[in-house]
mmCIF file of C-alpha atoms in Angstrom:
data_model
loop_
_atom_site.group_PDB
_atom_site.id
_atom_site.type_symbol
_atom_site.label_atom_id
_atom_site.label_comp_id
_atom_site.label_asym_id
_atom_site.label_seq_id
_atom_site.Cartn_x
_atom_site.Cartn_y
_atom_site.Cartn_z
ATOM 1 C CA MET A 1 0.000 0.000 0.000
ATOM 2 C CA ARG A 2 1.214 3.481 -0.888
ATOM 3 C CA TYR A 3 -0.284 6.971 -0.786
ATOM 4 C CA GLY A 4 -0.117 8.625 -4.186
ATOM 5 C CA THR A 5 3.351 8.291 -5.679
ATOM 6 C CA GLY A 6 5.086 8.063 -2.300
ATOM 7 C CA PRO A 7 6.998 5.061 -0.954
ATOM 8 C CA GLU A 8 5.159 1.920 0.067
ATOM 9 C CA VAL A 9 3.775 2.181 3.583
ATOM 10 C CA LEU A 10 3.099 -1.575 3.668
ATOM 11 C CA ARG A 11 4.986 -4.156 1.624
ATOM 12 C CA GLU A 12 5.053 -7.941 1.363
ATOM 13 C CA VAL A 13 2.448 -8.204 4.129
ATOM 14 C CA THR A 14 0.799 -11.622 4.398
ATOM 15 C CA CYS A 15 -1.848 -12.104 7.046
ATOM 16 C CA THR A 16 -4.824 -14.416 7.465
ATOM 17 C CA LEU A 17 -7.284 -13.690 10.272
ATOM 18 C CA LYS A 18 -9.246 -16.771 11.196
ATOM 19 C CA PRO A 19 -12.913 -16.203 12.080
ATOM 20 C CA GLY A 20 -13.247 -15.687 15.813
ATOM 21 C CA SER A 21 -9.586 -14.791 16.384
ATOM 22 C CA PHE A 22 -8.291 -11.899 18.518
ATOM 23 C CA HIS A 23 -5.071 -10.051 17.705
ATOM 24 C CA PHE A 24 -3.203 -7.020 18.938
ATOM 25 C CA LEU A 25 -1.608 -4.908 16.198
ATOM 26 C CA THR A 26 1.529 -3.207 17.477
ATOM 27 C CA GLY A 27 4.330 -1.061 16.109
ATOM 28 C CA ARG A 28 5.829 2.374 16.650
ATOM 29 C CA SER A 29 4.156 5.488 15.236
ATOM 30 C CA GLY A 30 4.437 5.524 11.443
ATOM 31 C CA ALA A 31 4.915 1.756 11.184
ATOM 32 C CA GLY A 32 1.699 1.391 9.161
ATOM 33 C CA LYS A 33 -0.870 0.221 11.742
ATOM 34 C CA SER A 34 -3.607 2.640 10.672
ATOM 35 C CA SER A 35 -2.877 1.927 7.006
ATOM 36 C CA LEU A 36 -3.303 -1.814 7.562
ATOM 37 C CA LEU A 37 -6.612 -1.208 9.333
ATOM 38 C CA LYS A 38 -7.760 0.971 6.411
ATOM 39 C CA LEU A 39 -7.190 -1.950 4.048
ATOM 40 C CA MET A 40 -9.209 -4.181 6.382
ATOM 41 C CA TYR A 41 -12.235 -1.872 6.566
ATOM 42 C CA LEU A 42 -12.103 -1.021 2.859
ATOM 43 C CA ALA A 43 -11.205 2.649 3.186
ATOM 44 C CA HIS A 44 -8.393 1.946 0.706
ATOM 45 C CA ARG A 45 -7.623 -0.717 -1.857
ATOM 46 C CA PRO A 46 -4.120 -2.196 -2.095
ATOM 47 C CA SER A 47 -1.748 -0.608 -4.615
ATOM 48 C CA ARG A 48 -0.613 -4.167 -5.389
ATOM 49 C CA GLY A 49 -1.346 -7.605 -4.019
ATOM 50 C CA LEU A 50 -4.646 -9.062 -2.837
ATOM 51 C CA VAL A 51 -7.064 -8.353 -0.007
ATOM 52 C CA THR A 52 -9.857 -10.869 0.578
ATOM 53 C CA LEU A 53 -12.576 -10.025 3.097
ATOM 54 C CA PHE A 54 -15.289 -12.555 3.950
ATOM 55 C CA ASP A 55 -14.206 -14.616 0.913
ATOM 56 C CA GLU A 56 -14.607 -11.615 -1.408
ATOM 57 C CA ASP A 57 -11.703 -10.335 -3.531
ATOM 58 C CA ILE A 58 -11.697 -6.587 -2.887
ATOM 59 C CA ALA A 59 -9.898 -5.781 -6.158
ATOM 60 C CA THR A 60 -12.620 -7.310 -8.340
ATOM 61 C CA LEU A 61 -15.623 -6.644 -6.089
ATOM 62 C CA PRO A 62 -18.309 -4.464 -7.734
ATOM 63 C CA ARG A 63 -18.528 -1.070 -6.021
ATOM 64 C CA GLN A 64 -22.184 -1.615 -5.114
ATOM 65 C CA ARG A 65 -21.177 -4.609 -2.975
ATOM 66 C CA LEU A 66 -18.804 -2.592 -0.777
ATOM 67 C CA PRO A 67 -21.466 -1.106 1.571
ATOM 68 C CA PHE A 68 -22.778 -4.613 2.312
ATOM 69 C CA LEU A 69 -19.317 -5.806 3.359
ATOM 70 C CA ARG A 70 -18.624 -2.639 5.360
ATOM 71 C CA ARG A 71 -21.744 -3.237 7.441
ATOM 72 C CA ARG A 72 -20.114 -6.450 8.692
ATOM 73 C CA VAL A 73 -17.136 -4.484 10.026
ATOM 74 C CA GLY A 74 -17.189 -2.365 13.181
ATOM 75 C CA VAL A 75 -14.526 0.334 13.409
ATOM 76 C CA VAL A 76 -13.351 2.400 16.373
ATOM 77 C CA PHE A 77 -11.435 5.421 15.064
ATOM 78 C CA GLN A 78 -8.866 7.477 16.950
ATOM 79 C CA GLU A 79 -10.743 10.677 16.093
ATOM 80 C CA PHE A 80 -14.152 9.315 17.217
ATOM 81 C CA ARG A 81 -16.155 10.583 14.167
ATOM 82 C CA LEU A 82 -19.303 11.209 16.185
ATOM 83 C CA LEU A 83 -22.169 13.361 14.913
ATOM 84 C CA ASN A 84 -22.204 16.423 17.152
ATOM 85 C CA HIS A 85 -25.870 17.263 16.542
ATOM 86 C CA LEU A 86 -26.987 13.834 17.815
ATOM 87 C CA SER A 87 -27.124 12.617 21.413
ATOM 88 C CA ALA A 88 -24.887 9.817 22.649
ATOM 89 C CA PHE A 89 -27.880 7.486 22.410
ATOM 90 C CA ASP A 90 -28.648 8.473 18.819
ATOM 91 C CA ASN A 91 -24.995 8.187 17.751
ATOM 92 C CA VAL A 92 -24.883 4.620 19.033
ATOM 93 C CA ALA A 93 -28.334 3.780 17.644
ATOM 94 C CA LEU A 94 -27.530 5.037 14.142
ATOM 95 C CA PRO A 95 -26.197 1.740 12.678
ATOM 96 C CA LEU A 96 -29.277 -0.133 13.926
ATOM 97 C CA ARG A 97 -31.654 2.486 12.511
ATOM 98 C CA VAL A 98 -29.913 2.341 9.148
ATOM 99 C CA ALA A 99 -30.384 -1.445 9.239
ATOM 100 C CA GLY A 100 -34.109 -1.063 9.964
ATOM 101 C CA VAL A 101 -34.125 -2.523 13.483
ATOM 102 C CA LYS A 102 -37.299 -1.870 15.487
ATOM 103 C CA GLU A 103 -37.132 1.069 17.879
ATOM 104 C CA GLY A 104 -38.005 -1.026 20.946
ATOM 105 C CA THR A 105 -35.080 -3.347 20.259
ATOM 106 C CA ILE A 106 -32.816 -0.382 19.634
ATOM 107 C CA ARG A 107 -33.760 1.212 22.956
ATOM 108 C CA LYS A 108 -33.014 -1.981 24.883
ATOM 109 C CA HIS A 109 -29.647 -2.735 23.285
ATOM 110 C CA VAL A 110 -28.350 0.846 23.232
ATOM 111 C CA ASP A 111 -29.320 1.499 26.868
ATOM 112 C CA GLU A 112 -27.603 -1.726 27.971
ATOM 113 C CA LEU A 113 -24.405 -0.991 26.076
ATOM 114 C CA LEU A 114 -24.168 2.636 27.214
ATOM 115 C CA ALA A 115 -24.704 1.535 30.814
ATOM 116 C CA TRP A 116 -21.961 -1.086 30.468
ATOM 117 C CA THR A 117 -19.495 1.507 29.144
ATOM 118 C CA GLY A 118 -20.288 3.823 32.055
ATOM 119 C CA LEU A 119 -22.425 6.283 30.088
ATOM 120 C CA GLY A 120 -25.835 5.380 31.453
ATOM 121 C CA ASP A 121 -26.247 8.907 32.851
ATOM 122 C CA HIS A 122 -25.194 10.601 29.619
ATOM 123 C CA THR A 123 -27.497 9.058 27.032
ATOM 124 C CA GLU A 124 -28.966 12.437 25.985
ATOM 125 C CA ALA A 125 -25.673 14.343 26.065
ATOM 126 C CA ARG A 126 -24.242 15.546 22.780
ATOM 127 C CA PRO A 127 -20.573 14.860 21.993
ATOM 128 C CA PRO A 128 -19.306 18.462 22.490
ATOM 129 C CA THR A 129 -20.463 18.312 26.125
ATOM 130 C CA LEU A 130 -18.612 15.043 26.826
ATOM 131 C CA SER A 131 -14.977 14.554 27.768
ATOM 132 C CA GLY A 132 -12.556 12.897 25.347
ATOM 133 C CA GLY A 133 -12.787 9.630 27.260
ATOM 134 C CA GLN A 134 -16.581 9.712 27.226
ATOM 135 C CA GLN A 135 -16.626 10.402 23.481
ATOM 136 C CA GLN A 136 -14.297 7.442 22.985
ATOM 137 C CA ARG A 137 -16.716 5.208 24.847
ATOM 138 C CA VAL A 138 -19.615 6.415 22.691
ATOM 139 C CA ALA A 139 -17.558 5.602 19.590
ATOM 140 C CA ILE A 140 -16.776 2.126 20.931
ATOM 141 C CA ALA A 141 -20.435 1.486 21.752
ATOM 142 C CA ARG A 142 -21.433 2.546 18.224
ATOM 143 C CA ALA A 143 -18.919 0.115 16.716
ATOM 144 C CA LEU A 144 -20.149 -2.740 18.904
ATOM 145 C CA ILE A 145 -23.909 -2.212 18.729
ATOM 146 C CA SER A 146 -24.413 -4.249 15.556
ATOM 147 C CA ARG A 147 -22.275 -7.153 16.793
ATOM 148 C CA PRO A 148 -20.028 -7.020 13.718
ATOM 149 C CA ASP A 149 -18.267 -10.045 12.247
ATOM 150 C CA LEU A 150 -14.996 -8.099 12.357
ATOM 151 C CA LEU A 151 -14.119 -5.385 14.874
ATOM 152 C CA LEU A 152 -11.161 -3.094 14.177
ATOM 153 C CA ALA A 153 -10.065 -0.627 16.858
ATOM 154 C CA ASP A 154 -7.368 2.015 16.403
ATOM 155 C CA GLU A 155 -6.017 2.942 19.855
ATOM 156 C CA PRO A 156 -9.435 2.452 21.518
ATOM 157 C CA THR A 157 -8.092 3.073 25.036
ATOM 158 C CA GLY A 158 -5.962 6.107 24.212
ATOM 159 C CA ASN A 159 -8.344 8.589 25.870
ATOM 160 C CA VAL A 160 -9.425 6.598 28.924
ATOM 161 C CA ASP A 161 -7.715 5.731 32.200
ATOM 162 C CA ASP A 162 -6.093 2.350 32.776
ATOM 163 C CA ALA A 163 -9.012 0.915 34.759
ATOM 164 C CA LEU A 164 -11.546 1.748 32.048
ATOM 165 C CA GLY A 165 -9.123 0.594 29.375
ATOM 166 C CA VAL A 166 -9.024 -2.851 30.967
ATOM 167 C CA ARG A 167 -12.824 -2.880 31.277
ATOM 168 C CA LEU A 168 -13.202 -2.046 27.589
ATOM 169 C CA LEU A 169 -10.788 -4.841 26.661
ATOM 170 C CA TYR A 170 -12.949 -7.260 28.635
ATOM 171 C CA LEU A 171 -15.893 -6.027 26.573
ATOM 172 C CA PHE A 172 -13.950 -6.729 23.383
ATOM 173 C CA GLU A 173 -13.104 -10.179 24.741
ATOM 174 C CA GLU A 174 -16.770 -10.890 25.435
ATOM 175 C CA LEU A 175 -17.675 -9.861 21.888
ATOM 176 C CA ASN A 176 -14.888 -12.116 20.638
ATOM 177 C CA ARG A 177 -16.270 -15.060 22.615
ATOM 178 C CA MET A 178 -19.563 -14.519 20.800
ATOM 179 C CA GLY A 179 -17.764 -15.036 17.479
ATOM 180 C CA THR A 180 -16.524 -11.614 16.390
ATOM 181 C CA THR A 181 -12.986 -11.407 14.991
ATOM 182 C CA VAL A 182 -11.104 -8.617 16.801
ATOM 183 C CA VAL A 183 -8.002 -6.602 15.851
ATOM 184 C CA ILE A 184 -6.852 -3.859 18.212
ATOM 185 C CA ALA A 185 -4.061 -1.474 17.283
ATOM 186 C CA THR A 186 -2.444 -0.182 20.449
ATOM 187 C CA HIS A 187 0.649 1.351 22.003
ATOM 188 C CA SER A 188 -0.375 0.196 25.478
ATOM 189 C CA GLU A 189 2.272 -2.179 26.804
ATOM 190 C CA SER A 190 0.174 -2.937 29.892
ATOM 191 C CA LEU A 191 -2.858 -4.091 27.892
ATOM 192 C CA VAL A 192 -0.760 -6.225 25.545
ATOM 193 C CA SER A 193 0.958 -7.811 28.538
ATOM 194 C CA ARG A 194 -2.246 -8.363 30.502
ATOM 195 C CA PHE A 195 -4.310 -9.961 27.730
ATOM 196 C CA LYS A 196 -2.603 -13.047 26.333
ATOM 197 C CA LYS A 197 -3.473 -12.594 22.665
ATOM 198 C CA PRO A 198 -1.410 -13.154 19.500
ATOM 199 C CA ILE A 199 0.478 -10.113 18.248
ATOM 200 C CA LEU A 200 0.743 -8.743 14.725
ATOM 201 C CA HIS A 201 3.745 -6.422 14.847
ATOM 202 C CA LEU A 202 4.623 -3.940 12.110
ATOM 203 C CA GLU A 203 8.220 -2.866 11.671
ATOM 204 C CA ASP A 204 8.997 -0.503 8.779
ATOM 205 C CA GLY A 205 5.965 -1.707 6.818
ATOM 206 C CA VAL A 206 6.734 -5.401 7.253
ATOM 207 C CA LEU A 207 4.519 -7.648 9.367
ATOM 208 C CA ILE A 208 5.771 -10.085 11.995
ATOM 209 C CA HIS A 209 3.434 -12.753 13.382
ATOM 210 C CA HIS A 210 3.872 -13.728 16.994
ATOM 211 C CA ASP A 211 1.519 -16.329 18.473
ATOM 212 C CA ARG A 212 1.918 -15.983 22.205
ATOM 213 C CA VAL A 213 1.456 -19.015 24.420
ATOM 214 C CA GLU A 214 1.000 -19.299 28.143
ATOM 215 C CA ALA A 215 4.156 -20.200 30.052
ATOM 216 C CA LYS A 216 4.272 -22.966 32.670
ATOM 217 C CA ASP A 217 3.940 -20.435 35.481
ATOM 218 C CA GLY A 218 0.697 -19.097 33.959
ATOM 219 C CA THR A 219 2.210 -15.862 32.638
ATOM 220 C CA ALA A 220 2.345 -14.714 29.039
ATOM 221 C CA ASP A 221 5.189 -15.911 26.833
ATOM 222 C CA PRO A 222 7.962 -13.376 27.586
ATOM 223 C CA ARG A 223 9.216 -13.305 24.002
ATOM 224 C CA ASP A 224 8.012 -10.091 22.435
ATOM 225 C CA PRO A 225 8.461 -9.328 18.724
ATOM 226 C CA ARG A 226 8.878 -5.653 19.559
ATOM 227 C CA LYS A 227 11.982 -6.492 21.608
ATOM 228 C CA GLN A 228 13.253 -9.496 19.655
ATOM 229 C CA PHE A 229 12.784 -8.483 16.053
ATOM 230 C CA GLY A 230 12.711 -11.519 13.795
ATOM 231 C CA ARG A 231 11.696 -14.043 16.463
ATOM 232 C CA GLY A 232 8.222 -14.176 14.969
ATOM 233 C CA THR A 233 7.325 -15.218 11.433
ATOM 234 C CA LYS A 234 8.333 -12.485 9.022
ATOM 235 C CA GLN A 235 6.050 -12.345 6.006
#
């Protein structure tokens, strides 16, 4: 993947996400994490190579099919992308309303999810009146409300404290247990260390796979591709 005529941001990247898997995507700033996520949620097409999503070849997929595939992907953006003229409730409810879900069902699911993310007292608040952390939680709830097949999160805990960050990761885990494939791009060493999930690590546009296993003492495998470059599978 490249932007315009610039150098390739991603090159020779090979990655297969099995349905129901959970991965952390790591790498220093500028390594290409956001670019890889953009390929996954169809914001960009590859400049060369192949991207297949839900058994569909993105390069040959008719443009009218793209919205259908995008509805199966939930995305949590760094910049939130909330609609400021809508309440927190209505921002979260929007994907369900677009899908034609009945209002009674919407009310039940949105209220439950906002309460779980600690926003039960802010359902009618509009984004400009919320803190950055609260807006992040609204954005996460909106991405989760449709129970997507694939959830992509770009630094989803960057604007919340550590305790809430852990709570949100447990929410992602619960969604994963229900069958959703999850990829979380993060700089948080503590979250990566606490949750024993495989790592996809980007280094200068090249991807390293690192399937962590649990050690005999019950801790995470201490080998970390960010500290031992090349110990994973370079592809």
